[in-house]
Tab-separated table of C-alpha atoms in Angstrom:
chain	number	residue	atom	x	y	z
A	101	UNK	CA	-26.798	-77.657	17.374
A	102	UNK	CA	-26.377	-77.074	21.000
A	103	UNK	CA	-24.368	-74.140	21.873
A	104	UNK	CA	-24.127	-72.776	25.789
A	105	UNK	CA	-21.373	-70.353	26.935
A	106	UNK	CA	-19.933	-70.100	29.899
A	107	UNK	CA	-19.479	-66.271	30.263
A	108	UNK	CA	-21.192	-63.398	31.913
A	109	UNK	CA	-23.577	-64.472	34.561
A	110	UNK	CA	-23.786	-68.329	33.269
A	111	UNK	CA	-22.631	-70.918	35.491
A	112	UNK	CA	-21.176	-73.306	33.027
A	113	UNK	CA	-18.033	-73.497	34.814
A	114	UNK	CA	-15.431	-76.685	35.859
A	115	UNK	CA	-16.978	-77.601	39.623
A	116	UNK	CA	-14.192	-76.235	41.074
A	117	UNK	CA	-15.310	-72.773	40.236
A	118	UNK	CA	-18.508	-71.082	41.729
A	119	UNK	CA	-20.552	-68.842	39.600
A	120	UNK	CA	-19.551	-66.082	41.353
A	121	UNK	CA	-15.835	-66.958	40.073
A	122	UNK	CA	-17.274	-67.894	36.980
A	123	UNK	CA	-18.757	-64.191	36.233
A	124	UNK	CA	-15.131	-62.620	37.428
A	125	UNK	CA	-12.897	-64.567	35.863
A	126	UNK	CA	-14.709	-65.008	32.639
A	127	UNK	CA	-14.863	-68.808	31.935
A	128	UNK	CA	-15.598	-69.766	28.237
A	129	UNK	CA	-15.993	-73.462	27.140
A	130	UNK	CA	-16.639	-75.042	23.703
A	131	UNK	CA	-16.570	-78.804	22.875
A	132	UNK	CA	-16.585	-80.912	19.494
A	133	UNK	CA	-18.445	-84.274	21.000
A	134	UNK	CA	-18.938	-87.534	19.803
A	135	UNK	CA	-22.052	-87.294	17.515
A	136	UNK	CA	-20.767	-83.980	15.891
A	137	UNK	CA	-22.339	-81.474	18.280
A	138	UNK	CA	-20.732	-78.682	19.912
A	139	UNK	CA	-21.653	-78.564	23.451
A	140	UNK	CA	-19.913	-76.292	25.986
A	141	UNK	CA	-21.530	-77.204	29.548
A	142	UNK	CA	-19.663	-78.722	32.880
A	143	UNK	CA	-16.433	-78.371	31.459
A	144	UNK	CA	-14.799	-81.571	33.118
A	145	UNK	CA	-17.699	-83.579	32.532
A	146	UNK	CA	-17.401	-82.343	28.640
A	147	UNK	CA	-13.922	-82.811	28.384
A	148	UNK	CA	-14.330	-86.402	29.063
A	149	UNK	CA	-16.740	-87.273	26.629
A	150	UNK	CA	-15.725	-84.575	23.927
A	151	UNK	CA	-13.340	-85.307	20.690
A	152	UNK	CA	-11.844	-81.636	21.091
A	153	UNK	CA	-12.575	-78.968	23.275
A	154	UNK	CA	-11.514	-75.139	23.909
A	155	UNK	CA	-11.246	-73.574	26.759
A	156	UNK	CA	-10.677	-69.657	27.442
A	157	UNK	CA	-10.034	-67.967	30.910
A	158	UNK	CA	-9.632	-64.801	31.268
A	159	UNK	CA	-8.624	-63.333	34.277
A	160	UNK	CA	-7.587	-59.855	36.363
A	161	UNK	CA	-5.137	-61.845	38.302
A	162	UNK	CA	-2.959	-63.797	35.580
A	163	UNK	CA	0.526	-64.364	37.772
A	164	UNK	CA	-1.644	-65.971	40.198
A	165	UNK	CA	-4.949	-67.444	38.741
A	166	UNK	CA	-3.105	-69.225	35.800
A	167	UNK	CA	-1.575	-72.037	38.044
A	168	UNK	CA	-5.008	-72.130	39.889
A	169	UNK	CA	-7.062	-72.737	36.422
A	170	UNK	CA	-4.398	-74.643	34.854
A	171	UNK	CA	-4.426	-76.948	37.741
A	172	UNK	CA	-8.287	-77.676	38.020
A	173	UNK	CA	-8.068	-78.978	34.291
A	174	UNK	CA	-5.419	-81.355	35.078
A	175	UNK	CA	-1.992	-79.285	33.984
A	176	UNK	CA	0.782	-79.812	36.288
A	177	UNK	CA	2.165	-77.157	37.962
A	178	UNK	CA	5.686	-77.341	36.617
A	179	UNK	CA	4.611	-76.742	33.259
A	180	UNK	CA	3.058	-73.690	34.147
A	181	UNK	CA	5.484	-72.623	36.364
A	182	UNK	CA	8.303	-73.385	33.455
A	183	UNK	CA	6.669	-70.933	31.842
A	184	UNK	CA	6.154	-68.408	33.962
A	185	UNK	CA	9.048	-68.015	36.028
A	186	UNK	CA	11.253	-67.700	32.915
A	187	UNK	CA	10.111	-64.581	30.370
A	188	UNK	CA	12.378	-66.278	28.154
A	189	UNK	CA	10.882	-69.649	27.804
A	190	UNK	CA	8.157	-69.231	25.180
A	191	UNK	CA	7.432	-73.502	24.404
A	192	UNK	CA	7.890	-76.291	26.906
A	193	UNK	CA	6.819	-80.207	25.684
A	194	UNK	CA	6.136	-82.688	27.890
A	195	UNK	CA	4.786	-85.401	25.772
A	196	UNK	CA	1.486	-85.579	27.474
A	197	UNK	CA	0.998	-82.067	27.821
A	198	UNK	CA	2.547	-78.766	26.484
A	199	UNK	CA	2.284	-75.179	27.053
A	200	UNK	CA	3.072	-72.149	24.749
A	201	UNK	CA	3.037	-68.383	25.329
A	202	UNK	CA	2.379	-66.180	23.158
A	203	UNK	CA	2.520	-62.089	23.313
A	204	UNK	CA	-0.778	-60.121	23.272
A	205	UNK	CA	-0.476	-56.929	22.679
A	206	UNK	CA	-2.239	-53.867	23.802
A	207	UNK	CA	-1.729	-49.977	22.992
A	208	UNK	CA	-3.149	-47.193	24.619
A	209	UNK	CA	-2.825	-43.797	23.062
A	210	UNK	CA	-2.935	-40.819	25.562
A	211	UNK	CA	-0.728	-37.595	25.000
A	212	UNK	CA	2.012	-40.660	23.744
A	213	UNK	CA	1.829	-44.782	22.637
A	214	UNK	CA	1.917	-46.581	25.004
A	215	UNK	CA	2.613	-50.293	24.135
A	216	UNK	CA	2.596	-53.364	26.236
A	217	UNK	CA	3.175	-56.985	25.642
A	218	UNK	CA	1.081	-59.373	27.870
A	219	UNK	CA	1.395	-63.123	27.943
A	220	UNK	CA	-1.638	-65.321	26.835
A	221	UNK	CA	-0.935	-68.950	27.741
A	222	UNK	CA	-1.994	-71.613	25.784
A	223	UNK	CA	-2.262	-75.298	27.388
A	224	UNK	CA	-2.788	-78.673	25.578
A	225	UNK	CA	-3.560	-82.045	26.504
A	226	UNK	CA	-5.095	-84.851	24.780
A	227	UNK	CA	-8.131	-83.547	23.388
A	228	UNK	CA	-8.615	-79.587	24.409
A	229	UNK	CA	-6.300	-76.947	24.189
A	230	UNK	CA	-7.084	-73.876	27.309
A	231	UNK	CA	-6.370	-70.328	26.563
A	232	UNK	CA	-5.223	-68.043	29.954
A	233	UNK	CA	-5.201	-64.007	29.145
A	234	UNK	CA	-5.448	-61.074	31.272
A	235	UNK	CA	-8.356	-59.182	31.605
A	236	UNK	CA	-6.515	-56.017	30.796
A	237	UNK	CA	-6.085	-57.178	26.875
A	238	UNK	CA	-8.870	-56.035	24.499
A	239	UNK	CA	-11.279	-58.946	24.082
A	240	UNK	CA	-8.794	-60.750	22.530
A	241	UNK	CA	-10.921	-64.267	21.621
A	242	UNK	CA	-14.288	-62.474	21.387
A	243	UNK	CA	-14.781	-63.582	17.365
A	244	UNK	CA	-13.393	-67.012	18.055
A	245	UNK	CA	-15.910	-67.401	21.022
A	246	UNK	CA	-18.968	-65.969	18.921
A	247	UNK	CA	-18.010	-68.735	16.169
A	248	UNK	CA	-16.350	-71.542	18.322
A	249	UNK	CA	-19.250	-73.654	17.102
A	250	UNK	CA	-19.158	-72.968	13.146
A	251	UNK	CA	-15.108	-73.349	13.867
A	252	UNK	CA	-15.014	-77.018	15.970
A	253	UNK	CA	-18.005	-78.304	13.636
A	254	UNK	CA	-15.525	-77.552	10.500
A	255	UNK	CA	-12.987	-79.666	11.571
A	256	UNK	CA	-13.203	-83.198	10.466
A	257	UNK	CA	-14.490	-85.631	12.763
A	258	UNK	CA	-12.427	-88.566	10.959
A	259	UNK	CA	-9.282	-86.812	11.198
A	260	UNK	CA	-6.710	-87.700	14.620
A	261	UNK	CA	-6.609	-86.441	17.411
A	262	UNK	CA	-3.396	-84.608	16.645
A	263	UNK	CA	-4.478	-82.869	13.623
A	264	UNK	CA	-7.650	-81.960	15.352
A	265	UNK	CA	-5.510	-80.018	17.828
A	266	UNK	CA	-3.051	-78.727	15.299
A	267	UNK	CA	-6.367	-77.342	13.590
A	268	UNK	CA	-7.573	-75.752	16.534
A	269	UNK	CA	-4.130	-74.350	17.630
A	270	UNK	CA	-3.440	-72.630	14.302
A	271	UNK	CA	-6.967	-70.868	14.615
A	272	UNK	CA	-6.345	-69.867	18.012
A	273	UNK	CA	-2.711	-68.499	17.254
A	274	UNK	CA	-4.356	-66.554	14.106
A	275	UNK	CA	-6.650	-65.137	15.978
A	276	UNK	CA	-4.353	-63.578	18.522
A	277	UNK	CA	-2.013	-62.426	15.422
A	278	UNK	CA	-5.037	-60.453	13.769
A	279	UNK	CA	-5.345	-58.668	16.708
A	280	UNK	CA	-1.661	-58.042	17.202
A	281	UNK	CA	-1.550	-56.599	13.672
A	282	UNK	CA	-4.071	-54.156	14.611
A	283	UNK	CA	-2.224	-52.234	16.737
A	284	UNK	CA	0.928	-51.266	14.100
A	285	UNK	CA	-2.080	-49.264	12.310
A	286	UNK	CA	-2.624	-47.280	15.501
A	287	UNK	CA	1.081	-46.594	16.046
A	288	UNK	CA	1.234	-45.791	12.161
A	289	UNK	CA	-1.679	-43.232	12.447
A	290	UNK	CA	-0.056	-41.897	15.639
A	291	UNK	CA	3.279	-41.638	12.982
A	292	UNK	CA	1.647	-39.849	10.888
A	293	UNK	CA	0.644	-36.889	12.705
A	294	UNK	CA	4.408	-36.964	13.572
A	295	UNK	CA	5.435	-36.331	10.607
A	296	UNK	CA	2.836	-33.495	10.152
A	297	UNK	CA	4.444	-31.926	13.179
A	298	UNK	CA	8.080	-31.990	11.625
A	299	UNK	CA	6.488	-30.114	8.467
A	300	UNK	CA	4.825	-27.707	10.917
A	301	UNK	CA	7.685	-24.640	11.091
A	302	UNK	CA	5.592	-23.121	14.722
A	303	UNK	CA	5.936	-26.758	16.505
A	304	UNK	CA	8.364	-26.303	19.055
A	305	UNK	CA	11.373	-28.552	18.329
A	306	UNK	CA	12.670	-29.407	21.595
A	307	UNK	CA	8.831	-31.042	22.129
A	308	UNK	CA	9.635	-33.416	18.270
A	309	UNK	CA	12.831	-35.148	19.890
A	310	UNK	CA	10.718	-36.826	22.754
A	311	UNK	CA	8.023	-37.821	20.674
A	312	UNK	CA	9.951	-39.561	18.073
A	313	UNK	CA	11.874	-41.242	20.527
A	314	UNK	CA	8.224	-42.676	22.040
A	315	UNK	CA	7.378	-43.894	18.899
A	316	UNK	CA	10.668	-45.649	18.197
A	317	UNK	CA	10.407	-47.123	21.665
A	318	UNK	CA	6.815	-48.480	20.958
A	319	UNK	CA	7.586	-50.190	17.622
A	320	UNK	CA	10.659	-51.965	19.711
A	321	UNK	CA	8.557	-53.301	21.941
A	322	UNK	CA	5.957	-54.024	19.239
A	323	UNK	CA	8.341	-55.550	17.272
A	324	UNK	CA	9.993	-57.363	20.027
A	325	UNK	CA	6.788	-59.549	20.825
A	326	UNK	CA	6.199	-60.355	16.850
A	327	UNK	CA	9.619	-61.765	17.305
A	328	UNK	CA	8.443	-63.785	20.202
A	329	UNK	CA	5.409	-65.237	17.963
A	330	UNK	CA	8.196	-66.405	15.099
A	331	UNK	CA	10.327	-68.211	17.678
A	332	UNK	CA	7.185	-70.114	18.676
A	333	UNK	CA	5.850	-70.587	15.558
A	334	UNK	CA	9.381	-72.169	14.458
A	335	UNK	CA	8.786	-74.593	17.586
A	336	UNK	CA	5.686	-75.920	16.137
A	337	UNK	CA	5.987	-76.164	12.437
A	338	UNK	CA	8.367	-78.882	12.476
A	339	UNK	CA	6.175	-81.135	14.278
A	340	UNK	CA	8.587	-82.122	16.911
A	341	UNK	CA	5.655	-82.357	19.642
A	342	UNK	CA	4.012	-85.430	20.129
A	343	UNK	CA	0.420	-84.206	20.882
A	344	UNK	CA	0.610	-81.828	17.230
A	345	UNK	CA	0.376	-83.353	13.887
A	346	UNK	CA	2.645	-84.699	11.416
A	347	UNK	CA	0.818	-83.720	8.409
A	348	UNK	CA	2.588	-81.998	6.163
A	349	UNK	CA	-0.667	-79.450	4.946
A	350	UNK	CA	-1.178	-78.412	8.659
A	351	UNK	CA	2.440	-77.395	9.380
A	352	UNK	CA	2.518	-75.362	5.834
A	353	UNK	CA	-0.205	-73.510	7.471
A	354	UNK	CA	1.957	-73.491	10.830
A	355	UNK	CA	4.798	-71.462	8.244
A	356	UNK	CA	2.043	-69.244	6.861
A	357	UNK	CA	1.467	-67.898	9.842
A	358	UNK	CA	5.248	-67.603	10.513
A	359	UNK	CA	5.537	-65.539	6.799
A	360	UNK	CA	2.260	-63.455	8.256
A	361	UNK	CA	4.336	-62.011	10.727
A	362	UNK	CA	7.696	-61.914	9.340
A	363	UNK	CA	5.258	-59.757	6.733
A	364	UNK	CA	4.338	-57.549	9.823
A	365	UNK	CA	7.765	-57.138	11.109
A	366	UNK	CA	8.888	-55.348	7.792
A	367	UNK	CA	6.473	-53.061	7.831
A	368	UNK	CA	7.075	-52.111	11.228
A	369	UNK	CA	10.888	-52.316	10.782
A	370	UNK	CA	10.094	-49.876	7.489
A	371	UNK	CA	8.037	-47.207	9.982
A	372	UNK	CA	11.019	-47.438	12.292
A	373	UNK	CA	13.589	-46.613	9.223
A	374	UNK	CA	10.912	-43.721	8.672
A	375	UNK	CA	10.996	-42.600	12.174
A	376	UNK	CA	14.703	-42.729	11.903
A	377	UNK	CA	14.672	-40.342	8.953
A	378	UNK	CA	12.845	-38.190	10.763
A	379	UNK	CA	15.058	-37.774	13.561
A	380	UNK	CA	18.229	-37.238	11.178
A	381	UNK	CA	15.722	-34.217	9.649
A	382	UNK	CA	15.079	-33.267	13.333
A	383	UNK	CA	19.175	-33.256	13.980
A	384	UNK	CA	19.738	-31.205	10.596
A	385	UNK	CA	17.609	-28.773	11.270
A	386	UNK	CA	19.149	-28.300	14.415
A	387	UNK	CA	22.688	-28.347	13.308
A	388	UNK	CA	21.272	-25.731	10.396
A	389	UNK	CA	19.855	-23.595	13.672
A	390	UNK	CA	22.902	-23.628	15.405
A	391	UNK	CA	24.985	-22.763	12.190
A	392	UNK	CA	23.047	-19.788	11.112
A	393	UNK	CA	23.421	-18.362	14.985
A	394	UNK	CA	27.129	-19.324	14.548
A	395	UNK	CA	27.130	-17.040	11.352
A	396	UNK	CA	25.401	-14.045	13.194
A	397	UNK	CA	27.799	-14.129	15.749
A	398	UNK	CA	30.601	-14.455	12.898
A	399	UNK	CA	28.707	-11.083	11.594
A	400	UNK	CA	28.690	-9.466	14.627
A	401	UNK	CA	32.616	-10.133	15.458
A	402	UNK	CA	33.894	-9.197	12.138
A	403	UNK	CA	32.331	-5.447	12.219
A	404	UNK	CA	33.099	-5.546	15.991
A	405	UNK	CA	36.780	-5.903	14.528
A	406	UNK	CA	36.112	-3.379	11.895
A	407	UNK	CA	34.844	-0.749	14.250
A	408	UNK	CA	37.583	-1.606	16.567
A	409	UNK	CA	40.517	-1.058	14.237
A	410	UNK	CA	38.728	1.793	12.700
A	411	UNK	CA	38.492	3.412	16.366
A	412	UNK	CA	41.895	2.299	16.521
A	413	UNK	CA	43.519	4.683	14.491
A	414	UNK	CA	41.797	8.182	15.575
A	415	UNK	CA	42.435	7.077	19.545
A	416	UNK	CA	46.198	6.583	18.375
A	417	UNK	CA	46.427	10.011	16.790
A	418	UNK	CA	44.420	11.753	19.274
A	419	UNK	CA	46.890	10.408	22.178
A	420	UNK	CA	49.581	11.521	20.199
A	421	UNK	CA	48.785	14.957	20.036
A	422	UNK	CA	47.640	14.916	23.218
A	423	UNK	CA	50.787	15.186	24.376
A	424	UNK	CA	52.624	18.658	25.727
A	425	UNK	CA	55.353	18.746	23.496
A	426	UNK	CA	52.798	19.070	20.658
A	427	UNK	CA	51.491	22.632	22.713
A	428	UNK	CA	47.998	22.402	21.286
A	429	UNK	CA	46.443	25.388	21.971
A	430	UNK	CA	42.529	26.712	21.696
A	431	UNK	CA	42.422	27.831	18.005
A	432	UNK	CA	43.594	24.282	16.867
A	433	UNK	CA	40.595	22.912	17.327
A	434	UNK	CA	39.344	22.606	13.956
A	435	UNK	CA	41.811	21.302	12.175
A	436	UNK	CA	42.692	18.339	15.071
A	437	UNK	CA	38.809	17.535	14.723
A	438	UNK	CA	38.836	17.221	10.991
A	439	UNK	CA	42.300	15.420	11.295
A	440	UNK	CA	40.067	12.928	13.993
A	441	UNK	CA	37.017	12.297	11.912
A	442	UNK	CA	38.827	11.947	8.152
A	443	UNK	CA	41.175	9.438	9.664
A	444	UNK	CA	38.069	7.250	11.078
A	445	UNK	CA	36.111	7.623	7.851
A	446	UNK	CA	39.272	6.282	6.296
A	447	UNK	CA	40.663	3.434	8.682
A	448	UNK	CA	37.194	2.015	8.994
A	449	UNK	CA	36.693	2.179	4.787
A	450	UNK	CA	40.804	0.277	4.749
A	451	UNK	CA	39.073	-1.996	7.607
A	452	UNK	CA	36.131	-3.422	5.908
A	453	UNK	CA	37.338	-3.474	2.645
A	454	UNK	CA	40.648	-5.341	3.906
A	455	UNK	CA	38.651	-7.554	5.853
A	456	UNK	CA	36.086	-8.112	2.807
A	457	UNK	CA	38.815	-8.447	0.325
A	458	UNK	CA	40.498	-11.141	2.445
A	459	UNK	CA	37.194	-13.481	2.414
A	460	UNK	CA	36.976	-12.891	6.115
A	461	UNK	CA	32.640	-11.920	5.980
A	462	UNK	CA	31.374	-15.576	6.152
A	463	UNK	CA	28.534	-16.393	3.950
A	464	UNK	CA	25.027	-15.191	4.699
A	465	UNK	CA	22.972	-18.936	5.419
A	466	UNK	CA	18.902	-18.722	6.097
């Protein structure tokens, strides 16, 4: 079996495209021919004598190349441009030809997630389907290119065109799933070592808040493109498109892959219910730091008042007999200080056992 890819340094590219282009862009071509052979070589030469054909393109330029490669395979420019205008518009059929975009996702973990949702377009006509992804996504067909042979030589050469497509398509949407899924076990790991933090009494707790909120925005991103894979995946398993199959089998497999990521979303919907516990532990344990400083303070005003109706008492009786009608002389000294000390030794006892007796002391809280 013949097998030559057009990657790298190889110049199996459509004519259009030099090799120089070729090696930048990253042009990949397998075919399913005629006598059973896969055979990726001049790909507009192969698509016309091929049964089905893959194409993959990836690019550093994707707002711009995409409507260049599109075009030089033979898609018109207001499907592509239906799609890309619009973030909204995930599926556009025009009977001949169809386009779909799908969300490939890519994390980077620095001092925080970082999660981003790029769009892969993927293009079908007759008898090849072409795949358009940014360069900055992890290699996201690298498996499907090392096995595009065993894949297209699988698929049954009596079967139609359509399900030959739909075969194709389901692979290629699988494959960009798996390594969607990937990434919620990086954001769970990431998770995890949050959650060591909040059992950590030394982290700092102002630092936990911004953190948690990071991770809750990366899982809504995260789960806001598995989202954007159902919708599509809806699209197609009815068979409403006239270039996808009919067969009932191949658009069972269509919901599979629908339940396979309706499966992801509740996990990542259950780590963002975790993540959400964790900030109501966060919030109580402020609320328990600002009530325990609310009881100090309680402490510290009720034997402020204590002290201050103790004091109260002596400073009444010493202005008292302060006074010139009272003619304090020299030798009644000792008897006014004794007089000024008993009576604070016994307004602050009356004080604080008032004030205790009356329920006034809050509670002592750790």
């Amino acid at each position: 079996m013949e097998e030559r890819v057009a990657e790298g340094n190889n110049t199996c590219a459509a004519p259009a495209v030099n090799a120089d282009q070729a090696f930048q862009k990253h042009w990949f071509c397998a075919a399913l021919c005629n006598d059973g052979t896969v055979a990726p070589a001049n790909f507009l030469s192969t698509l016309e004598n091929s049964l089905l054909a893959w194409i993959d393109y990836r690019t550093a330029n994707f707002e711009t190349d995409v409507h260049g490669g599109a075009a030089q395979l033979g898609f018109s420019g207001q499907l592509v441009s239906a799609l890309c205008d619009d973030p909204r518009v995930l599926y556009e059929d025009y009977d001949t030809e169809m386009g779909i975009k799908l969300p490939s996702i890519q994390i980077r973990i620095t001092d925080h997630v970082d999660v981003q949702s790029y769009p892969s377009m993927l293009l079908i006509r007759r008898n090849f389907i072409l795949t358009v992804h940014p360069i900055l996504v992890d290699r996201r067909f690298t498996r499907l290119r090392r096995y595009s042979n065993t894949i297209l030589s699988k698929i049954p050469m009596d079967a139609s065109a359509e399900d030959k497509l739909t075969m194709l398509l389901i692979r290629i949407i699988d494959q960009n799933n798996d390594r969607n899924f990937e990434h919620l076990r990086q954001i769970e790991e990431r998770g995890d070592d949050l959650n060591k933090s909040l059992m950590d009494p030394n982290v700092p707790r102002a630092a936990l808040g911004p953190q948690i909120y990071n991770m809750k925005h990366s899982l809504i991103k995260y789960l806001n493109a598995l989202w954007e894979t159902v919708d599509v995946l809806h699209d197609l398993r009815y068979g409403d498109a006239n270039l996808l199959t009919n067969e009932d089998k191949l658009l069972d497999r269509m919901g599979f892959l629908a339940e396979d990521v309706s499966h992801q979303i509740s996990l990542a919907e259950h780590m963002s219910d975790v993540l959400a516990s964790g900030l109501e532990v966060l919030q109580t344990i402020y609320n328990n730091q600002l009530q325990a400083m609310n009881n100090r303070m309680a402490y510290l005003m009720t034997y402020l008042t204590v002290l201050g109706t103790a004091v109260l008492v002596p400073n009444t009786l010493a202005t008292i007999f302060g006074n010139s009608a009272f003619g304090m002389a020299q030798n009644d000294i000792g008897w006014y200080i004794t007089m000024l000390v008993g009576s604070t030794i016994i307004a602050t006892a009356l004080a604080f056992w008032w004030v205790k007796k009356s329920g006034f002391i809050p509670k002592k809280m750790d």
